[in-house]
Coordinates of C-alpha atoms in Angstrom, one line a residue:
M187 CA 11.8 -56.5 -19.6
K188 CA 8.6 -55.1 -18.3
S189 CA 6.7 -57.1 -15.7
A190 CA 3.6 -57.2 -18.0
A191 CA 5.8 -58.8 -20.6
L192 CA 7.0 -61.5 -18.2
A193 CA 3.5 -62.2 -17.1
G194 CA 2.5 -62.5 -20.7
L195 CA 5.2 -65.0 -21.5
A196 CA 4.3 -67.1 -18.5
V197 CA 0.7 -67.3 -19.8
L198 CA 1.9 -68.2 -23.3
M199 CA 4.0 -71.1 -21.9
S200 CA 1.0 -72.6 -20.2
V201 CA -1.5 -72.7 -23.2
P202 CA -1.2 -74.5 -26.6
L203 CA -2.4 -71.6 -28.7
L204 CA -2.9 -67.9 -28.3
A205 CA -4.2 -65.6 -31.0
A206 CA -1.8 -62.8 -30.0
A207 CA -4.7 -60.5 -29.3
P208 CA -4.9 -58.6 -26.0
S209 CA -8.7 -59.0 -25.6
D210 CA -11.4 -61.5 -26.5
D211 CA -13.5 -58.5 -27.5
S212 CA -11.6 -57.9 -30.8
V213 CA -13.3 -59.5 -33.7
T214 CA -11.9 -60.9 -37.0
R215 CA -14.2 -61.9 -39.9
I216 CA -13.3 -63.3 -43.2
N217 CA -15.6 -63.2 -46.2
A218 CA -13.5 -65.1 -48.7
V219 CA -15.2 -68.4 -49.6
P220 CA -15.9 -70.0 -47.2
A221 CA -16.9 -67.1 -45.0
R222 CA -15.7 -67.7 -41.5
E223 CA -14.5 -66.3 -38.1
G224 CA -10.9 -65.2 -38.3
W225 CA -7.7 -65.5 -36.3
F226 CA -6.0 -62.5 -37.9
V227 CA -5.7 -60.7 -41.2
C228 CA -2.3 -59.7 -42.8
D229 CA -1.8 -56.9 -45.3
A230 CA 1.7 -57.6 -46.6
V231 CA 3.9 -54.5 -46.8
S232 CA 6.7 -56.7 -48.3
G233 CA 4.9 -58.0 -51.5
P234 CA 1.7 -58.2 -53.5
Y235 CA -0.2 -60.4 -51.1
A236 CA -2.9 -60.3 -48.4
L237 CA -3.6 -63.3 -46.1
F238 CA -6.7 -64.2 -44.1
A239 CA -6.3 -66.9 -41.4
G240 CA -9.4 -68.6 -40.1
K241 CA -10.0 -69.2 -36.4
V242 CA -8.1 -72.2 -35.2
D243 CA -10.3 -75.2 -34.7
K244 CA -9.0 -78.5 -33.5
G245 CA -5.5 -77.4 -34.3
A246 CA -6.2 -76.4 -37.9
S247 CA -6.7 -73.0 -39.6
L248 CA -8.3 -72.4 -43.0
I249 CA -5.9 -69.8 -44.6
T250 CA -6.7 -67.8 -47.7
L251 CA -3.8 -66.1 -49.7
L252 CA -4.9 -63.3 -52.0
D253 CA -2.6 -62.4 -54.9
R254 CA -3.5 -58.7 -55.4
R255 CA -1.9 -58.5 -58.8
N256 CA -4.6 -60.7 -60.3
G257 CA -7.3 -61.1 -57.6
R258 CA -6.8 -64.8 -57.3
F259 CA -7.6 -66.6 -54.0
D260 CA -5.8 -69.7 -52.8
T261 CA -7.5 -71.3 -49.7
Q262 CA -6.0 -74.3 -47.9
A263 CA -6.2 -75.9 -44.5
Y264 CA -3.0 -75.8 -42.3
Q265 CA -2.2 -77.5 -39.0
V266 CA -1.1 -74.9 -36.4
G267 CA 1.5 -75.9 -33.9
T268 CA 1.6 -74.9 -30.2
A269 CA 2.8 -71.4 -29.4
D270 CA 6.6 -71.2 -29.1
A271 CA 7.4 -68.0 -27.1
G272 CA 10.7 -66.4 -26.2
A273 CA 12.3 -63.0 -26.0
G274 CA 9.0 -61.2 -26.5
Q275 CA 8.2 -63.1 -29.7
I276 CA 5.7 -65.9 -30.5
Y277 CA 5.8 -68.4 -33.3
W278 CA 3.3 -71.0 -34.5
S279 CA 4.4 -73.5 -37.0
L280 CA 2.3 -74.3 -40.0
S281 CA 2.2 -77.6 -41.7
R282 CA 0.2 -79.3 -44.5
G283 CA 0.0 -83.0 -45.1
G284 CA 2.4 -83.6 -42.2
K285 CA 5.1 -81.4 -43.7
G286 CA 6.2 -78.1 -42.3
V287 CA 5.5 -75.3 -44.7
G288 CA 6.0 -72.1 -42.6
N289 CA 5.0 -70.2 -39.5
V290 CA 3.1 -67.3 -38.0
H291 CA 5.2 -64.7 -36.1
A292 CA 3.8 -62.3 -33.6
V293 CA 5.0 -59.9 -30.9
N294 CA 4.0 -60.7 -27.4
P295 CA 1.2 -58.1 -26.6
G296 CA 2.8 -57.4 -23.3
M297 CA 5.9 -56.0 -25.0
I298 CA 3.9 -53.2 -26.7
E299 CA 3.8 -49.9 -24.9
D300 CA 0.7 -48.2 -23.7
D301 CA -1.6 -51.2 -24.3
G302 CA -1.1 -50.7 -28.0
A303 CA -1.8 -54.3 -29.0
T304 CA -5.5 -53.8 -29.6
V305 CA -5.6 -56.2 -32.6
P306 CA -3.6 -59.5 -33.1
A307 CA 0.0 -58.5 -33.1
V308 CA 1.0 -60.7 -36.0
T309 CA 3.9 -59.2 -37.9
G310 CA 4.9 -61.9 -40.3
V311 CA 3.8 -65.1 -42.0
K312 CA 6.0 -67.6 -43.9
L313 CA 4.0 -69.7 -46.3
D314 CA 5.9 -72.1 -48.6
D315 CA 8.2 -69.8 -50.6
K316 CA 6.5 -66.6 -49.5
Q317 CA 7.6 -64.3 -46.7
L318 CA 4.8 -61.8 -45.8
D319 CA 5.7 -58.9 -43.5
C320 CA 2.3 -57.8 -42.1
R321 CA 1.2 -54.3 -41.6
F322 CA 0.8 -53.6 -37.9
L323 CA 0.0 -50.3 -36.2
T324 CA -0.5 -49.9 -32.5
H325 CA -3.9 -48.7 -31.2
T326 CA -5.7 -50.0 -34.3
R327 CA -9.4 -50.0 -34.0
F328 CA -10.1 -51.4 -37.4
I329 CA -8.3 -52.9 -40.4
G330 CA -10.1 -53.9 -43.5
I331 CA -8.4 -55.4 -46.6
D332 CA -9.6 -56.0 -50.2
S333 CA -7.7 -56.6 -53.4
R334 CA -7.1 -53.0 -54.1
R335 CA -6.5 -51.3 -50.8
T336 CA -6.3 -51.5 -47.0
V337 CA -7.9 -49.2 -44.6
V338 CA -6.8 -48.8 -41.0
V339 CA -8.4 -46.7 -38.3
T340 CA -6.3 -46.0 -35.3
E341 CA -7.1 -44.2 -32.0
T342 CA -4.6 -41.5 -30.9
P343 CA -4.6 -38.9 -28.1
Q344 CA -5.8 -36.4 -30.8
G345 CA -8.7 -38.7 -31.9
L346 CA -9.5 -41.2 -34.6
V347 CA -7.2 -41.4 -37.7
Y348 CA -8.2 -42.9 -41.1
Q349 CA -5.4 -44.2 -43.3
A350 CA -5.8 -45.8 -46.7
F351 CA -3.1 -47.8 -48.4
S352 CA -3.5 -48.4 -52.1
F353 CA -1.8 -51.5 -53.4
R354 CA -1.0 -50.0 -56.8
R355 CA 0.6 -46.9 -55.2
R356 CA 2.3 -48.6 -52.3
G357 CA 5.6 -47.2 -51.1
P358 CA 8.5 -48.8 -49.2
A359 CA 7.8 -50.4 -45.8
V360 CA 8.9 -48.6 -42.7
Q361 CA 9.3 -49.6 -39.0
P362 CA 8.8 -46.4 -37.0
D363 CA 9.6 -48.1 -33.7
G364 CA 10.9 -51.6 -34.4
V365 CA 7.5 -53.2 -33.8
Q366 CA 5.1 -51.3 -36.0
Q367 CA 5.3 -52.0 -39.7
T368 CA 3.6 -49.9 -42.3
S369 CA 4.1 -47.7 -45.4
K370 CA 3.1 -44.2 -46.4
P371 CA -0.7 -43.9 -46.7
T372 CA -2.3 -42.7 -49.9
L373 CA -4.9 -40.9 -47.9
R374 CA -4.9 -39.8 -44.3
L375 CA -7.8 -38.1 -42.5
T376 CA -8.2 -37.0 -38.8
G377 CA -11.1 -35.9 -36.7
G378 CA -13.2 -39.0 -37.2
S379 CA -16.0 -40.2 -35.0
E380 CA -17.1 -43.6 -34.0
V381 CA -20.8 -44.4 -34.6
V382 CA -22.8 -46.8 -32.5
G383 CA -26.4 -48.0 -33.0
D384 CA -27.9 -49.8 -35.9
R385 CA -25.1 -49.0 -38.2
P386 CA -21.9 -49.0 -36.2
G387 CA -18.6 -47.9 -37.7
F388 CA -16.3 -44.9 -38.2
R389 CA -17.1 -41.6 -40.0
F390 CA -14.6 -39.2 -41.4
A391 CA -15.5 -35.9 -43.2
N392 CA -13.2 -33.7 -45.2
A393 CA -14.0 -30.9 -47.7
G394 CA -17.4 -32.3 -48.6
Y395 CA -16.3 -35.9 -48.7
V396 CA -17.6 -38.4 -46.2
Y397 CA -15.8 -41.7 -45.7
Y398 CA -18.0 -44.2 -43.7
V399 CA -16.3 -47.5 -42.6
Q400 CA -19.1 -49.7 -41.7
R401 CA -18.6 -52.5 -39.1
P402 CA -21.3 -55.1 -39.5
R403 CA -23.0 -56.7 -36.6
G404 CA -23.6 -60.1 -38.1
G405 CA -21.6 -62.2 -40.5
E406 CA -21.8 -60.0 -43.5
A407 CA -18.7 -58.2 -44.9
A408 CA -17.5 -54.9 -43.5
G409 CA -17.4 -52.1 -46.1
L410 CA -16.6 -48.5 -47.1
T411 CA -19.0 -45.9 -48.5
V412 CA -17.7 -42.6 -49.9
T413 CA -19.9 -39.7 -50.7
R414 CA -19.3 -36.0 -51.7
N415 CA -22.0 -33.5 -50.9
G416 CA -24.5 -36.3 -50.6
I417 CA -23.5 -37.8 -54.0
L418 CA -22.4 -41.5 -53.8
L419 CA -18.9 -41.9 -55.3
G420 CA -18.3 -45.5 -54.5
T421 CA -18.7 -48.5 -52.2
E422 CA -16.5 -51.5 -51.5
K423 CA -16.6 -54.6 -49.4
Y424 CA -13.6 -56.0 -47.5
V425 CA -12.5 -59.6 -47.9
G426 CA -11.5 -59.6 -44.2
F427 CA -11.4 -57.2 -41.3
T428 CA -10.5 -56.9 -37.6
Y429 CA -12.3 -54.6 -35.2
A430 CA -11.1 -53.7 -31.7
P431 CA -13.5 -52.1 -29.1
P432 CA -13.2 -48.6 -27.9
I433 CA -10.1 -47.7 -25.9
G434 CA -11.5 -44.8 -24.0
R435 CA -13.1 -42.3 -26.4
A436 CA -16.9 -42.3 -26.2
P437 CA -18.7 -43.3 -29.4
E438 CA -21.6 -41.2 -30.7
K439 CA -25.1 -42.1 -32.0
L440 CA -25.4 -41.1 -35.6
T441 CA -28.9 -40.4 -36.9
A442 CA -30.1 -39.4 -40.3
A443 CA -29.4 -35.7 -40.9
L444 CA -32.7 -35.4 -42.8
G445 CA -36.3 -36.2 -41.6
P446 CA -39.9 -35.2 -41.9
D447 CA -39.4 -32.3 -39.6
A448 CA -37.1 -30.7 -42.3
V449 CA -40.1 -29.9 -44.5
W450 CA -40.7 -26.1 -45.1
S451 CA -43.4 -24.2 -46.9
G452 CA -41.1 -22.0 -49.0
Q453 CA -42.9 -18.9 -47.8
G454 CA -40.9 -15.7 -48.7
V455 CA -38.5 -17.3 -51.2
D456 CA -39.7 -15.0 -54.0
A457 CA -38.2 -12.0 -52.1
C458 CA -34.7 -13.5 -52.5
R459 CA -34.9 -13.4 -56.3
K460 CA -35.0 -9.6 -56.2
G461 CA -31.7 -9.0 -54.6
E462 CA -28.1 -9.6 -55.7
A463 CA -27.0 -13.1 -56.5
K464 CA -24.4 -13.1 -53.8
A465 CA -27.0 -12.4 -51.2
I466 CA -29.3 -15.3 -52.1
D467 CA -27.8 -17.7 -49.5
T468 CA -28.2 -15.2 -46.7
C469 CA -31.7 -14.2 -47.9
L470 CA -32.9 -17.8 -48.0
I471 CA -31.8 -18.5 -44.4
D472 CA -33.4 -15.2 -43.3
Q473 CA -36.7 -16.1 -44.8
M474 CA -36.6 -19.6 -43.4
K475 CA -36.1 -18.1 -39.9
K476 CA -38.9 -15.6 -40.4
N477 CA -41.4 -18.0 -41.8
G478 CA -41.4 -21.0 -39.4
A479 CA -38.6 -23.3 -40.7
S480 CA -37.5 -25.8 -38.2
A481 CA -33.9 -26.1 -37.0
A482 CA -33.7 -29.4 -39.0
S483 CA -34.9 -27.6 -42.2
I484 CA -32.4 -24.8 -41.8
A485 CA -29.6 -27.2 -41.1
F486 CA -30.2 -29.1 -44.3
S487 CA -30.5 -25.9 -46.4
R488 CA -27.2 -24.8 -45.0
K489 CA -25.8 -28.2 -46.2
L490 CA -27.2 -27.5 -49.7
I491 CA -25.7 -23.9 -49.6
A492 CA -22.3 -25.3 -48.7
A493 CA -22.6 -27.5 -51.9
D494 CA -23.4 -24.4 -53.9
S495 CA -27.0 -25.6 -54.5
P496 CA -29.2 -23.5 -52.2
G497 CA -32.6 -25.0 -51.6
Y498 CA -35.0 -26.4 -49.1
V499 CA -37.1 -29.6 -48.4
S500 CA -40.6 -29.2 -49.6
G501 CA -42.0 -32.7 -49.1
W502 CA -41.5 -36.0 -47.4
R503 CA -42.7 -39.5 -47.7
Q504 CA -41.7 -42.7 -46.0
A505 CA -40.7 -46.0 -47.6
G506 CA -40.3 -48.4 -44.7
R507 CA -37.1 -47.4 -43.0
V508 CA -36.0 -44.9 -45.7
G509 CA -37.2 -41.4 -46.0
I510 CA -37.9 -39.8 -49.4
A511 CA -37.4 -36.0 -49.5
T512 CA -38.5 -33.6 -52.3
V513 CA -36.1 -30.7 -52.5
I514 CA -36.7 -27.4 -54.2
Y515 CA -33.8 -25.5 -55.8
P516 CA -35.6 -22.1 -56.4
F517 CA -32.7 -20.2 -57.9
R518 CA -31.6 -22.7 -60.6
A519 CA -32.1 -22.0 -64.3
N520 CA -32.9 -25.7 -64.8
T521 CA -33.8 -28.7 -62.6
N522 CA -35.6 -26.9 -59.9
S523 CA -36.6 -29.9 -57.9
G524 CA -34.9 -33.1 -56.9
T525 CA -35.1 -36.1 -54.6
W526 CA -32.9 -37.1 -51.6
L527 CA -32.9 -40.4 -49.9
A528 CA -32.5 -40.5 -46.1
P529 CA -31.4 -43.9 -44.7
V530 CA -32.1 -44.6 -41.1
A531 CA -28.5 -43.8 -40.2
G532 CA -25.8 -42.0 -42.2
D533 CA -25.7 -39.2 -44.6
P534 CA -28.6 -38.4 -47.0
I535 CA -28.1 -39.3 -50.6
D536 CA -28.9 -37.1 -53.7
A537 CA -30.8 -39.6 -55.7
D538 CA -30.5 -37.6 -58.9
A539 CA -26.7 -37.3 -58.8
Y540 CA -25.7 -40.8 -59.7
Q541 CA -22.6 -40.6 -62.1
L542 CA -22.6 -43.2 -64.8
T543 CA -19.5 -45.4 -64.8
A544 CA -17.5 -46.7 -67.7
G545 CA -19.0 -50.1 -67.0
D546 CA -22.6 -48.6 -67.1
K547 CA -21.9 -47.2 -70.5
L548 CA -20.7 -50.7 -71.8
R549 CA -24.1 -52.3 -70.9
A550 CA -25.9 -53.6 -74.0
D551 CA -29.1 -51.9 -73.1
Y552 CA -27.4 -48.5 -72.6
K553 CA -25.6 -48.7 -75.9
A554 CA -28.7 -49.8 -77.7
A555 CA -30.9 -47.0 -76.1
M556 CA -28.3 -44.3 -76.8
A557 CA -27.3 -45.3 -80.3
D558 CA -29.6 -42.7 -82.0
N559 CA -28.7 -39.9 -79.5
P560 CA -25.1 -40.5 -78.3
D561 CA -24.9 -37.0 -77.0
A562 CA -27.9 -37.4 -74.7
F563 CA -27.4 -37.1 -70.9
P564 CA -29.6 -37.7 -67.9
V565 CA -32.0 -34.7 -67.2
P566 CA -33.3 -34.9 -63.5
P567 CA -35.4 -35.0 -61.7
G568 CA -36.2 -38.7 -61.9
T569 CA -39.5 -40.3 -60.9
I570 CA -39.4 -42.5 -57.8
S571 CA -40.8 -46.1 -57.6
F572 CA -40.1 -49.1 -55.4
D573 CA -39.1 -52.7 -55.9
K574 CA -37.4 -55.5 -54.0
T575 CA -33.8 -56.7 -54.3
P576 CA -33.3 -60.4 -55.0
A577 CA -32.7 -60.8 -51.3
G578 CA -36.1 -59.2 -50.6
N579 CA -34.8 -55.8 -49.4
L580 CA -36.0 -52.4 -50.4
R581 CA -34.8 -51.0 -53.7
V582 CA -35.7 -47.4 -54.5
L583 CA -35.8 -46.9 -58.3
V584 CA -35.0 -43.5 -59.8
T585 CA -36.1 -43.3 -63.5
T586 CA -34.4 -40.4 -65.2
P587 CA -35.1 -39.4 -68.9
T588 CA -32.2 -38.4 -71.1
A589 CA -32.1 -35.7 -73.7
T590 CA -29.6 -33.6 -75.7
C591 CA -30.6 -30.4 -73.8
H592 CA -32.7 -29.5 -70.9
A593 CA -35.6 -28.2 -73.1
C594 CA -35.4 -31.0 -75.6
A595 CA -37.8 -34.0 -76.0
P596 CA -36.8 -36.9 -73.7
G597 CA -35.3 -40.0 -75.2
A598 CA -34.2 -43.1 -73.3
S599 CA -34.6 -43.5 -69.5
I600 CA -31.9 -44.7 -67.1
I601 CA -33.2 -46.5 -64.1
I602 CA -30.9 -46.4 -61.0
G603 CA -31.5 -48.7 -58.1
Y604 CA -30.6 -47.7 -54.5
D605 CA -30.6 -50.7 -52.2
F606 CA -31.2 -50.7 -48.5
D607 CA -31.2 -53.6 -46.0
A608 CA -34.2 -54.5 -43.8
A609 CA -33.1 -52.1 -41.2
G610 CA -32.9 -49.2 -43.6
H611 CA -29.1 -49.0 -44.1
F612 CA -27.8 -48.0 -47.5
L613 CA -26.1 -50.9 -49.3
F614 CA -25.5 -50.1 -53.0
A615 CA -26.4 -48.0 -56.0
G616 CA -26.2 -49.0 -59.6
V617 CA -27.9 -49.1 -63.0
V618 CA -30.8 -51.5 -63.1
A619 CA -32.0 -51.0 -66.7
V620 CA -31.9 -48.5 -69.6
A621 CA -35.0 -48.3 -71.8

């Protein structure tokens, strides 16, 4: 046995309770009711459950069991016994009403090679008739769990790795080294970066998609935002998460990739309409370079070109901590202008590209407004206005008319709200009204 493991066992024997975490800097937060500081989270690889254990206080932990088949939560208080350590393992008994009902099982952090126990090394929980084998990966920087999936960010010698594990598509559990427990991920991304500043978290980009795992500073829930070419595809909030501090790779400061210095006059664009279509992209960048476009303006136009929508920023206004950019698409047959929103940190958002969900189309106001023209669709650009969320934060409203063709008379209007917190961080987008 390694000397570090022996030292770890000696410490365990001298204290009544240890969270099985290698550092006081790791943070666990649970947002199941009641929201609370956490001891650990457990994504069961052995069954349809997730478990969230509150921080032990006066010998008790408030534990929430989530049944992922139906989304039901069961929260109860348990008495936690003193740590029972031996042979590199740690057990805490769990009791309720004076009766033993199970235990928490962890690996002594000192037994894990290369300082790999970055988060609580809990590998199992027995609770009444349920045995949960918990997902555990060494060098974990973040694990977030909701009813549908689990996301884990690990730090490897090659960089940060993102793995998503869908509950509905879960495979068999595997133990790659006898300590780690996991299953085959439904999505794996490499080459991520850690972001610090006002909006800390982890950012992974792949083929136009950006996955942003946000680590909150306060007591709010951690979350995931997914965009593609600036179009918001979805957001989700985690029931519980654990974050571990950097292991050795320097984080980076992420600032908005779009700002007032990206505005350009459009001088010389007409010359690009005279050439072959395949040369338009090159021509646009050449004209920008010749006619005073800034580096920021050219960089954003390259982003639009990569998304097969060549254009440039023609105007800018500020709404608190959120920038509102007018974008010109000079080579389109229809919809030659649009609006992009630039939060204080993170990727810009194409405000005209919201995709109506099945739930949106089931709204009573949507069905009523579209009854006479069921084939109508949104025809950007939308007009921009501002409101407040119920919490008092900024809501950017994009009101887009619908029609049965681009040249047809407008019908109903769909109002999409983009919500931002007081610091200017993007929170959520959804239909506010249809009229």
